[in-house]
Coordinates of N, CA and C and ligand atoms in Angstrom, one line a residue:
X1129 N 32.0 44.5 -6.2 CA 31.7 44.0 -7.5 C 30.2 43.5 -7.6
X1130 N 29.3 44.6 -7.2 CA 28.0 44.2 -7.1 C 27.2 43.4 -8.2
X1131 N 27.8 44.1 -9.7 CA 27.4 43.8 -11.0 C 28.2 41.9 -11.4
X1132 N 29.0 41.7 -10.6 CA 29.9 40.5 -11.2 C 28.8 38.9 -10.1
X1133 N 28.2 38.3 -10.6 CA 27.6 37.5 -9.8 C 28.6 35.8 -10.6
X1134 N 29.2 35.1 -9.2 CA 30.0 33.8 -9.8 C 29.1 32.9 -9.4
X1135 N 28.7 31.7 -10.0 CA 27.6 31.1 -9.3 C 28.8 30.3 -9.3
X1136 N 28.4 29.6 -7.8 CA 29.3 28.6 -7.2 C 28.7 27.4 -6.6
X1137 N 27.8 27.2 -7.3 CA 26.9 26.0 -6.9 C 28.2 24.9 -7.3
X1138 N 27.9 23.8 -6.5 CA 28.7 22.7 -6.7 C 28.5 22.0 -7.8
X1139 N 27.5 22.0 -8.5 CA 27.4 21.6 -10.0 C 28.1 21.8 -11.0
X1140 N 27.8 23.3 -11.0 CA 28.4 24.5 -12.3 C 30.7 24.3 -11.7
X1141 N 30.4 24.0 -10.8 CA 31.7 23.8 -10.1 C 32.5 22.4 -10.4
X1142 N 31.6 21.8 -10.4 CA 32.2 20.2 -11.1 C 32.2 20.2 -12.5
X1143 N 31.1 20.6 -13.3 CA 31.2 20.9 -14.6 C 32.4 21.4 -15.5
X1144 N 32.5 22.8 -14.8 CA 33.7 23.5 -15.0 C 35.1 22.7 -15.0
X1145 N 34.7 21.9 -13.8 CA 36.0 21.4 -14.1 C 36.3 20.5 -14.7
X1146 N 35.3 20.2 -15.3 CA 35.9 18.8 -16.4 C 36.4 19.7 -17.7
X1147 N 35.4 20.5 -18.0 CA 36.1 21.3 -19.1 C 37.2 21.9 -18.8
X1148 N 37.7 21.8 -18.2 CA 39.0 22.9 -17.9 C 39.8 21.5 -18.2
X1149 N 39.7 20.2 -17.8 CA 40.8 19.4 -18.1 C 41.9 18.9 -19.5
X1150 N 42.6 18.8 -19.7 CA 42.9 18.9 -21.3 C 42.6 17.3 -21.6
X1151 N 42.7 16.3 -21.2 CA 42.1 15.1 -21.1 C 40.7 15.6 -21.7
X1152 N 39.7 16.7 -21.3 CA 38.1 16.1 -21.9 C 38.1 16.3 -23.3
X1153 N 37.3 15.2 -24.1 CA 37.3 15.6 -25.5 C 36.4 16.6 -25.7
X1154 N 36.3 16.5 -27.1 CA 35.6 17.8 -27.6 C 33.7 17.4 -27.7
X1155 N 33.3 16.4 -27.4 CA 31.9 16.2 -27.3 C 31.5 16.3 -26.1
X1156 N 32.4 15.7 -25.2 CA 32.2 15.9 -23.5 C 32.5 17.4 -23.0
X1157 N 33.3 18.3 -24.1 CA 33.4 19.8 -24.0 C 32.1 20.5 -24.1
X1158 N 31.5 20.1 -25.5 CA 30.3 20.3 -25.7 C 29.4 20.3 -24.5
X1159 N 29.0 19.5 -24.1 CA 27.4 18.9 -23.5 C 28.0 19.7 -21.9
X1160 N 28.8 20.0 -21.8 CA 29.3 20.7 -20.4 C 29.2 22.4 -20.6
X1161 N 29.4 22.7 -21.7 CA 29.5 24.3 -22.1 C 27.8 24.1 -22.1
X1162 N 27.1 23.4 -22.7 CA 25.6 24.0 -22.7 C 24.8 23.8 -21.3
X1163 N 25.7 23.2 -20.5 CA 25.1 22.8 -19.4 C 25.1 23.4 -18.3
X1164 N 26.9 24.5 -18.4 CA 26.8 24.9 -17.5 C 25.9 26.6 -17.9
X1165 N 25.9 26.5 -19.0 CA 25.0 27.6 -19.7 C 23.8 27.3 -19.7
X1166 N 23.0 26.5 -18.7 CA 21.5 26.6 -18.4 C 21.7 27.2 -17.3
X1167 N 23.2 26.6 -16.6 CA 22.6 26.5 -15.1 C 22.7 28.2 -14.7
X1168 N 24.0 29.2 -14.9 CA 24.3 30.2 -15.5 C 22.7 31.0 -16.0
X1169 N 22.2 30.6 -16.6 CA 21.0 31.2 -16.7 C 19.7 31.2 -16.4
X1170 N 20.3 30.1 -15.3 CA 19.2 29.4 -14.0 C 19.1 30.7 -13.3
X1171 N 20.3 31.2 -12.5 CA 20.8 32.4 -11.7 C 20.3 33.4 -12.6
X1172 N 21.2 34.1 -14.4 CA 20.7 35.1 -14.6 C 19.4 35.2 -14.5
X1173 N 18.0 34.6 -14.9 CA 16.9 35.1 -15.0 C 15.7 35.3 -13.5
X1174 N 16.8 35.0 -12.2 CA 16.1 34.8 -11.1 C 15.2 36.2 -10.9
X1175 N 15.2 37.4 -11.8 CA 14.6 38.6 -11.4 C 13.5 38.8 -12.8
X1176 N 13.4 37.5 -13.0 CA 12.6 37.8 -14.6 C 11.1 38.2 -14.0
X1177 N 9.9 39.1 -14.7 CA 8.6 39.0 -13.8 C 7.9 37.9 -14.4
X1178 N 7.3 37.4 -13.6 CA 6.2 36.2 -13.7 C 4.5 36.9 -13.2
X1179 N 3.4 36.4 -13.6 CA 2.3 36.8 -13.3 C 1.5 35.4 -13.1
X1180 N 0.5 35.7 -11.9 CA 0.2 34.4 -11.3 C -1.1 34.2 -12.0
X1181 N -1.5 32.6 -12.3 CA -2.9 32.5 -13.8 C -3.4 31.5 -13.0
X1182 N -4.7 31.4 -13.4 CA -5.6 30.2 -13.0 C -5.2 29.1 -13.7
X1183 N -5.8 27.8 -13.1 CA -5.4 26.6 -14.1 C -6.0 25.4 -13.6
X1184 N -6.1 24.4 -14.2 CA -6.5 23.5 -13.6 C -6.0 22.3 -13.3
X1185 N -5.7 21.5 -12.4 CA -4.7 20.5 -12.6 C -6.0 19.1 -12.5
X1186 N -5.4 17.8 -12.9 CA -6.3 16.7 -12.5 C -7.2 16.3 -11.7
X1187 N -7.0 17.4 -10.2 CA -7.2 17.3 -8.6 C -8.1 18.4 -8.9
X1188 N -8.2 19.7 -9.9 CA -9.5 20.4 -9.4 C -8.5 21.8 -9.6
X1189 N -9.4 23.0 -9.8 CA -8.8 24.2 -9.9 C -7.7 25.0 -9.2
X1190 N -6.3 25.8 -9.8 CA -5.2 26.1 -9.1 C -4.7 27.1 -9.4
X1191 N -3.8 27.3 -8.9 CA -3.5 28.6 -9.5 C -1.8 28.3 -9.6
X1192 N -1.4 29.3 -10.3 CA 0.5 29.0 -10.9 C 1.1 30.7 -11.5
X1193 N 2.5 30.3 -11.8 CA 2.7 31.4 -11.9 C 3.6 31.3 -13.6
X1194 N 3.5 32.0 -14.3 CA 4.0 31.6 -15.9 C 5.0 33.2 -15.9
X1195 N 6.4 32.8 -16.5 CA 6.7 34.4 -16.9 C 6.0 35.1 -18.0
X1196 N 6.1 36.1 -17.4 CA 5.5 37.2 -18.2 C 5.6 38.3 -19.4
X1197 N 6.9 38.1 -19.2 CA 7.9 39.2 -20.0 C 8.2 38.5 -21.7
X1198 N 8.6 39.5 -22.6 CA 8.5 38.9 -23.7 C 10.3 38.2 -23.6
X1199 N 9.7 37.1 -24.9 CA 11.0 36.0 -24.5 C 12.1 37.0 -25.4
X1200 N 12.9 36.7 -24.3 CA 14.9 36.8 -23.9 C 15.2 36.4 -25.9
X1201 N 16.0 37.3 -26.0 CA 16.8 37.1 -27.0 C 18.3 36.5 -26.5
X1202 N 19.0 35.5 -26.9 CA 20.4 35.5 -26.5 C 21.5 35.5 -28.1
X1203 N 22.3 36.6 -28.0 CA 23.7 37.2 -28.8 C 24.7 36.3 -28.3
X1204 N 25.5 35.2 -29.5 CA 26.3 34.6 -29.2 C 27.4 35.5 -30.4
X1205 N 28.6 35.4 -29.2 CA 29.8 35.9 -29.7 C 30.7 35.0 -30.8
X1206 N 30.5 35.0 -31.9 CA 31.4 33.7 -32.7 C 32.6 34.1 -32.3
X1207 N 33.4 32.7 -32.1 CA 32.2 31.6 -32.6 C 31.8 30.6 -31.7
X1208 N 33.0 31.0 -30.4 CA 32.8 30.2 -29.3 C 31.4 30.1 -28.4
X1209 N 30.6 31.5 -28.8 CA 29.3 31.5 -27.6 C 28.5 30.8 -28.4
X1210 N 28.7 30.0 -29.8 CA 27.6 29.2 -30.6 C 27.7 27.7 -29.6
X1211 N 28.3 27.6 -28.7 CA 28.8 26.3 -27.9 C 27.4 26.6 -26.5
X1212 N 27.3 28.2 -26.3 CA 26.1 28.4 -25.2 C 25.1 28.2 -25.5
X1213 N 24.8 28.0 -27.1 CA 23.2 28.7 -27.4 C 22.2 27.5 -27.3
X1214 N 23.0 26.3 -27.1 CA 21.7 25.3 -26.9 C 21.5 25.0 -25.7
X1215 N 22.2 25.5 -24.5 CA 22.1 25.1 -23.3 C 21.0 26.5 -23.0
X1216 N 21.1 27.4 -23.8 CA 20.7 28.7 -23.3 C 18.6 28.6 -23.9
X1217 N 18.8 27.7 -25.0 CA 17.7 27.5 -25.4 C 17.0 26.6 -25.3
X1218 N 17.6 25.6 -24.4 CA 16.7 24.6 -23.7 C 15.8 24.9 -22.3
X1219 N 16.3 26.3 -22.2 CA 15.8 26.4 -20.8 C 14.2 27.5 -21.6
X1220 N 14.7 28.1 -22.8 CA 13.8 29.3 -23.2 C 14.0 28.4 -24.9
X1221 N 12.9 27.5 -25.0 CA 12.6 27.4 -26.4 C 12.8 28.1 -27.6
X1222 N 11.2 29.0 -26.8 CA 10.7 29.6 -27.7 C 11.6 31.6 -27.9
X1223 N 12.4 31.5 -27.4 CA 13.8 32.7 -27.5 C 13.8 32.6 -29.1
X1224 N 14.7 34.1 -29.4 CA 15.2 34.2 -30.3 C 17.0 34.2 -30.6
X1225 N 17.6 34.3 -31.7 CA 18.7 34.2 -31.0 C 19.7 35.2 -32.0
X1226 N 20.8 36.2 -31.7 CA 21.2 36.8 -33.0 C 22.8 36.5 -33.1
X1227 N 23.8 36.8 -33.4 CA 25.3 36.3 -33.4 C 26.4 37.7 -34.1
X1228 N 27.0 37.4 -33.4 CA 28.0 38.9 -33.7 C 29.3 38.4 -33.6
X1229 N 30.1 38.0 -34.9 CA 31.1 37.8 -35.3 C 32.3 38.8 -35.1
X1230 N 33.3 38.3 -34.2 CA 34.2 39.0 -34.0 C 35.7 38.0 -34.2
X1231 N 36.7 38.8 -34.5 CA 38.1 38.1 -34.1 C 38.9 38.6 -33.4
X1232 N 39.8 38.4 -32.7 CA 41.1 39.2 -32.1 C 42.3 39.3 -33.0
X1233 N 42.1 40.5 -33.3 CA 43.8 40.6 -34.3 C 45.2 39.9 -33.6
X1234 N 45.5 38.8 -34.6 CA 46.7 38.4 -33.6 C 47.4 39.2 -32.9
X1235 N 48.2 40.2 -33.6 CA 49.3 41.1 -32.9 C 48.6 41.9 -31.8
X1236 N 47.7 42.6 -32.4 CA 47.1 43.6 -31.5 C 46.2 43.2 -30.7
X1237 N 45.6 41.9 -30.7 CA 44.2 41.8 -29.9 C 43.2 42.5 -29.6
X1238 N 43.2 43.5 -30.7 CA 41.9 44.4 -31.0 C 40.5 43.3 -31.6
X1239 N 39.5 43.8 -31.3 CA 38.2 42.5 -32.2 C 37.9 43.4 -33.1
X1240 N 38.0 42.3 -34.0 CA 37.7 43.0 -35.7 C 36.1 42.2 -35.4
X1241 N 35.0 42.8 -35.9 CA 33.8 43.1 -36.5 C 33.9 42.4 -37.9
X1242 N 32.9 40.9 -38.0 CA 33.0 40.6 -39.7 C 32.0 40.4 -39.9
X1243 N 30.6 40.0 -38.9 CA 29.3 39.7 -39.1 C 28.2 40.0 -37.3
X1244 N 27.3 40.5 -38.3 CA 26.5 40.9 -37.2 C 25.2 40.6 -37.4
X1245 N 24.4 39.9 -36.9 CA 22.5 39.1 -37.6 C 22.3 39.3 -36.2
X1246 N 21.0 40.3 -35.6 CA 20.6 40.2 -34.7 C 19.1 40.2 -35.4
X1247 N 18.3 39.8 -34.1 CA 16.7 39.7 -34.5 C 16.1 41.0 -34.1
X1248 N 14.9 41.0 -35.3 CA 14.0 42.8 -35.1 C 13.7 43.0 -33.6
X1249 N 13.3 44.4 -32.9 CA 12.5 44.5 -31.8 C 13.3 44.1 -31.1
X1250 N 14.4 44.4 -30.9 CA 15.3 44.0 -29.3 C 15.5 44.8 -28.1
X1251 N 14.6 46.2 -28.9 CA 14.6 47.0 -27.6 C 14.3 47.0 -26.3
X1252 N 13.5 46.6 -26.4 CA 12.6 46.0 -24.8 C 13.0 45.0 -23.9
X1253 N 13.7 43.8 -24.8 CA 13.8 42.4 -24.3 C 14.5 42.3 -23.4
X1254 N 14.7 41.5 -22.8 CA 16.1 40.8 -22.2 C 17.3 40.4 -23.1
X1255 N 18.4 40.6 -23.2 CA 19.6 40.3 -23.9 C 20.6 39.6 -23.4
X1256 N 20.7 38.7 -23.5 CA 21.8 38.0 -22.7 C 23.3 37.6 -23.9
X1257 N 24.2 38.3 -23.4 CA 25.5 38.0 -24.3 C 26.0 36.9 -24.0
X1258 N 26.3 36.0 -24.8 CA 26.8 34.8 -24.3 C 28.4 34.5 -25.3
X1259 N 29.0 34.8 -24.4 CA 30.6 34.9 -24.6 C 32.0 33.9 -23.3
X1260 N 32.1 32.8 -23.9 CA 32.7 32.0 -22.2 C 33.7 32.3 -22.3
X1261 N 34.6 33.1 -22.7 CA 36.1 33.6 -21.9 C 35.9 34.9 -21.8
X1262 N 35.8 35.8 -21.1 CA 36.1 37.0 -20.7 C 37.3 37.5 -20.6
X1263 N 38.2 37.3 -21.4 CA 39.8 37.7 -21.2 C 39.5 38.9 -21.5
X1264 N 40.0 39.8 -22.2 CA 40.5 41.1 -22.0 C 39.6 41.5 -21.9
X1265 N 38.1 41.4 -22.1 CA 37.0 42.1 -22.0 C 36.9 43.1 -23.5
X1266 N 37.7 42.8 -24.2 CA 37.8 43.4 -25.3 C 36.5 43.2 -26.6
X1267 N 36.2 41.8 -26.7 CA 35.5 41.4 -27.6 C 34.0 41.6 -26.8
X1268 N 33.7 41.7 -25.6 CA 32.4 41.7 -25.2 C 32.2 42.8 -25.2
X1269 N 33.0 44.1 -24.8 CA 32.7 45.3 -25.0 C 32.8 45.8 -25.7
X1270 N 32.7 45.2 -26.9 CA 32.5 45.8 -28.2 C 31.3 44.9 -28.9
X1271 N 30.5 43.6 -28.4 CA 29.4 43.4 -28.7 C 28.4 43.8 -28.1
X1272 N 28.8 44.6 -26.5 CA 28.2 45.2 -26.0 C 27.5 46.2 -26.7
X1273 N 28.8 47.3 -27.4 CA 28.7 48.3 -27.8 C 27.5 48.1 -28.9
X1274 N 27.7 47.2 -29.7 CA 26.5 46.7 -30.9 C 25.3 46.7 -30.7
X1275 N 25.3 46.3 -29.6 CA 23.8 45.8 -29.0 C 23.3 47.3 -28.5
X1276 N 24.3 48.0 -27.9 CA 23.4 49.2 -27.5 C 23.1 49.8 -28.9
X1277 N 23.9 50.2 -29.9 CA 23.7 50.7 -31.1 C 22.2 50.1 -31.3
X1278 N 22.2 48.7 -31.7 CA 20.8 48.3 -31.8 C 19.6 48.8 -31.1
X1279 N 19.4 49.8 -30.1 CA 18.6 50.0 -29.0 C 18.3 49.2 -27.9
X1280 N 19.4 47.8 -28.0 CA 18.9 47.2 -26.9 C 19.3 47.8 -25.4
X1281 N 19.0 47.6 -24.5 CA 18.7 48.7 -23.1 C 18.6 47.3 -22.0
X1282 N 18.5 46.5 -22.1 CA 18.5 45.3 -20.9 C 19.8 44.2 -21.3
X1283 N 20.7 44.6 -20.8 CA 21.9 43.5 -21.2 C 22.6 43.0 -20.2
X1284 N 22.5 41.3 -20.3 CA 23.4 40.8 -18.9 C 24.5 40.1 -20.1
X1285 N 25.7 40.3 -19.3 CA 26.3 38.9 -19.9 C 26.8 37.3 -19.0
X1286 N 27.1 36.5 -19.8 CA 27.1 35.3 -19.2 C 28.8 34.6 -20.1
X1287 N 29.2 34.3 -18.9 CA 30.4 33.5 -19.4 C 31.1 32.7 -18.5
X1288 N 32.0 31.6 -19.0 CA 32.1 30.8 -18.4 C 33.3 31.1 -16.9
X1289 N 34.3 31.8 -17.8 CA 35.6 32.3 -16.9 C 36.0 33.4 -17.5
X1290 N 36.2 34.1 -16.5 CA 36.4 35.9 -16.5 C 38.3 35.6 -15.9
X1291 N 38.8 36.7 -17.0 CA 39.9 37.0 -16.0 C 40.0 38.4 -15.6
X1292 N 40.8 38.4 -14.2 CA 40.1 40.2 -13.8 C 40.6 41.3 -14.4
X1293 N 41.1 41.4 -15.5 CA 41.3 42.2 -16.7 C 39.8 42.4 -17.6
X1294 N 39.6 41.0 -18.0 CA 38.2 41.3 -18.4 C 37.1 42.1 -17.8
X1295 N 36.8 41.4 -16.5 CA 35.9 42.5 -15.7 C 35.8 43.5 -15.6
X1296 N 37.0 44.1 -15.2 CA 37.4 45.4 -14.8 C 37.0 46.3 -16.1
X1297 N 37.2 45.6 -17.4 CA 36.9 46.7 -18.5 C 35.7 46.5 -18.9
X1298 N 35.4 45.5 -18.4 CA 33.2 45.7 -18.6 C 33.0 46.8 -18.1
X1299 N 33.2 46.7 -16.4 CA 33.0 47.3 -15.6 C 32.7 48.7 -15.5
X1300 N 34.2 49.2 -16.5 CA 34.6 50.7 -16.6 C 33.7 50.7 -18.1
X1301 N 33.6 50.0 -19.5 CA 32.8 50.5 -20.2 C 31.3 50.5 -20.4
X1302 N 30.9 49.3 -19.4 CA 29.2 49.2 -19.1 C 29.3 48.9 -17.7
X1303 N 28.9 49.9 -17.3 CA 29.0 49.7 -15.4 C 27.4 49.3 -15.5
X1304 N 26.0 49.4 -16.3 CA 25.1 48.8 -16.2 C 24.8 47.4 -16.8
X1305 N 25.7 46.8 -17.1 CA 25.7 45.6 -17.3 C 26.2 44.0 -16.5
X1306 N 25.3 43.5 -16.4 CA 25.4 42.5 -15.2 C 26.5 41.3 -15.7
X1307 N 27.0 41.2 -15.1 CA 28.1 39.9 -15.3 C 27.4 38.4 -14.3
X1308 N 27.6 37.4 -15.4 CA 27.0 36.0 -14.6 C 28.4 35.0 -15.2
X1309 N 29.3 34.4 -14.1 CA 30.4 33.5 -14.0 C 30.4 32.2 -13.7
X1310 N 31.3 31.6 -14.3 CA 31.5 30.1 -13.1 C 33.1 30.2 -12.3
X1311 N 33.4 31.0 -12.9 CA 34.9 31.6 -12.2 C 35.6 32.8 -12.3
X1312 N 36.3 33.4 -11.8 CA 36.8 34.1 -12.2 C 38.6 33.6 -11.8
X1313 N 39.4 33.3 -13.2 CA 40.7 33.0 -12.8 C 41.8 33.9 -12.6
X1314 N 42.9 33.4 -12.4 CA 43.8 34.1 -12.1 C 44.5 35.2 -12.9
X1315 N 45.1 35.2 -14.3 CA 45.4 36.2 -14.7 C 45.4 35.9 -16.3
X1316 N 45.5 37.1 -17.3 CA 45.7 36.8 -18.5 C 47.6 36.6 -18.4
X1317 N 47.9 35.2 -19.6 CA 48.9 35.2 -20.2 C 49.3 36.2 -21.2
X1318 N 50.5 36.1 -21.6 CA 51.3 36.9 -23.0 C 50.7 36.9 -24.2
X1319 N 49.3 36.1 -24.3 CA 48.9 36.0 -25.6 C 47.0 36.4 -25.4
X1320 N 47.1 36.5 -24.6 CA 45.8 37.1 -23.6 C 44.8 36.0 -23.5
X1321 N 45.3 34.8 -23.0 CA 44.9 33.5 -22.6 C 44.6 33.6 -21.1
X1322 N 43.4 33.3 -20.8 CA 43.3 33.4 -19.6 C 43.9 31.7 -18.6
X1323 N 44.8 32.1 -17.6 CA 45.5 31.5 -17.0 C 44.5 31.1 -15.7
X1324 N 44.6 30.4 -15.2 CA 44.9 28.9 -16.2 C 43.8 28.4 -17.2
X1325 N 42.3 29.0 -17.0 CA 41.6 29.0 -18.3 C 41.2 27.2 -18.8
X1326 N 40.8 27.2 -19.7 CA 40.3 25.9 -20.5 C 41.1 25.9 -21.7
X1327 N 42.1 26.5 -22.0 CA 42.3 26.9 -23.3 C 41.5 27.8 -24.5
X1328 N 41.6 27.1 -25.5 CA 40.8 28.1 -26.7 C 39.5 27.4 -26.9
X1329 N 38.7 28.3 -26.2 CA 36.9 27.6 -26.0 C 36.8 27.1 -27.4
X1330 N 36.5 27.9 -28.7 CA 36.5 27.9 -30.1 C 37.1 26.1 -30.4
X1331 N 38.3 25.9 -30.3 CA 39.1 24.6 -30.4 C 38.4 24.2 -30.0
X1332 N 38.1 24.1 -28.4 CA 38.0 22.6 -27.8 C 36.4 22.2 -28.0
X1333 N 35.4 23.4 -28.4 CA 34.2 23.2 -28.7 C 34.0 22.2 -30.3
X1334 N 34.8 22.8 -31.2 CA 34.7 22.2 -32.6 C 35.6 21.1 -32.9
X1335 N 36.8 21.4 -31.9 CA 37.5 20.2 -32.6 C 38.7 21.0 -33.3
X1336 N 39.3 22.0 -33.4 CA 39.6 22.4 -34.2 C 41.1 22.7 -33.7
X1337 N 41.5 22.3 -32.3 CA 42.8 22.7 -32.1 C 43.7 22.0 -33.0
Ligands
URA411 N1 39.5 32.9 -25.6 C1 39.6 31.6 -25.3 O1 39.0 30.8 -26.0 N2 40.4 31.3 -24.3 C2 41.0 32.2 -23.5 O2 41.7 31.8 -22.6 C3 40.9 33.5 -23.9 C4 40.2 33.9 -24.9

């Protein structure tokens, strides 16, 4: 699974696990979903290019290295990846950011399409999807699919917990697309709940269970 990277730093590792507790509220849900969504994209951008520049520090002339590449757009999946986008934009300010509204049909667990706002010029960029449950893989491969429609051409995704249902259908419908984890669990449930999971990201981010 060359494309599936789990970062297992002991941080993203403790973090995780408070969110997974049913005990954490929903503001301590918060400030942990954006956090472990820097660190998450600490890892994803480790191959970003940088170009080395003169400068000068208080001590006398230096030299440094600034990235170079135009700034990362990140696609949050409604409504749960709206819980990544400030962890995701603390690390990249000056980013842009676009949102692709999807739901899962109760019965069928197909993703229905209800809103899509991406920003101009995303061909080139970096795209980072930010979606934290990867259960069936259903809803990301199909914001996948959008994004390519849009011409975007560089796409990682990032999420919190994968179940290996999910993966596997990234896998098989964008084998060029990089997966960034803090787990991957055990299995989907009868309602395509990833087991044992955090429960319903959406809820426990807004409050809404
Ligand atoms: N979406 C969630 O929020 N949680 C899951 O376990 C699966 C999908």
């Amino acid at each position: 699974m060359e494309n599936v990277v789990v970062v297992d730093h002991p941080l993203v590792q403790h973090k995780l696990t408070q969110c997974r507790r049913v005990e954490t509220e929903t503001w301590q849900f918060r400030d942990l979903v954006e956090e472990i969504t820097a660190l998450l994209l600490y890892e994803a951008v480790r191959d970003i290019t940088t170009a080395e520049i003169d400068l000068v520090t208080p001590v006398g002339p230096g030299k440094g290295r600034v990235i170079s590449e135009a700034a990362p757009v990140f696609v949050a999946v409604l409504r749960a990846g709206l819980g990544m986008v400030p962890g995701a934009l603390r690390l990249f300010p000056y980013a842009r950011a676009g949102h692709i509204g999807l739901y899962r049909d109760h019965d069928t667990h197909v993703p229905v399409e209800y809103y899509c706002n991406l920003p101009p010029a995303i061909n080139d960029v970096d795209c980072f999807l930010l979606e934290p449950m990867l259960a069936t893989g259903g809803s990301a491969s199909h914001a996948i699919n959008v994004l390519k429609k849009a011409g975007v051409q560089k796409i990682k995704l990032l999420s919190l917990i994968a179940a290996p249902e999910g993966i596997k259908a990234i896998m098989q419908s964008h084998p060029d697309v990089k997966i960034y984890l803090a787990s991957v669990d055990e299995k989907l449930n009868e309602n395509a709940y990833i087991v044992p999971g955090l429960g319903d990201a959406g809820d426990r981010l807004f409050g809404t269970a």
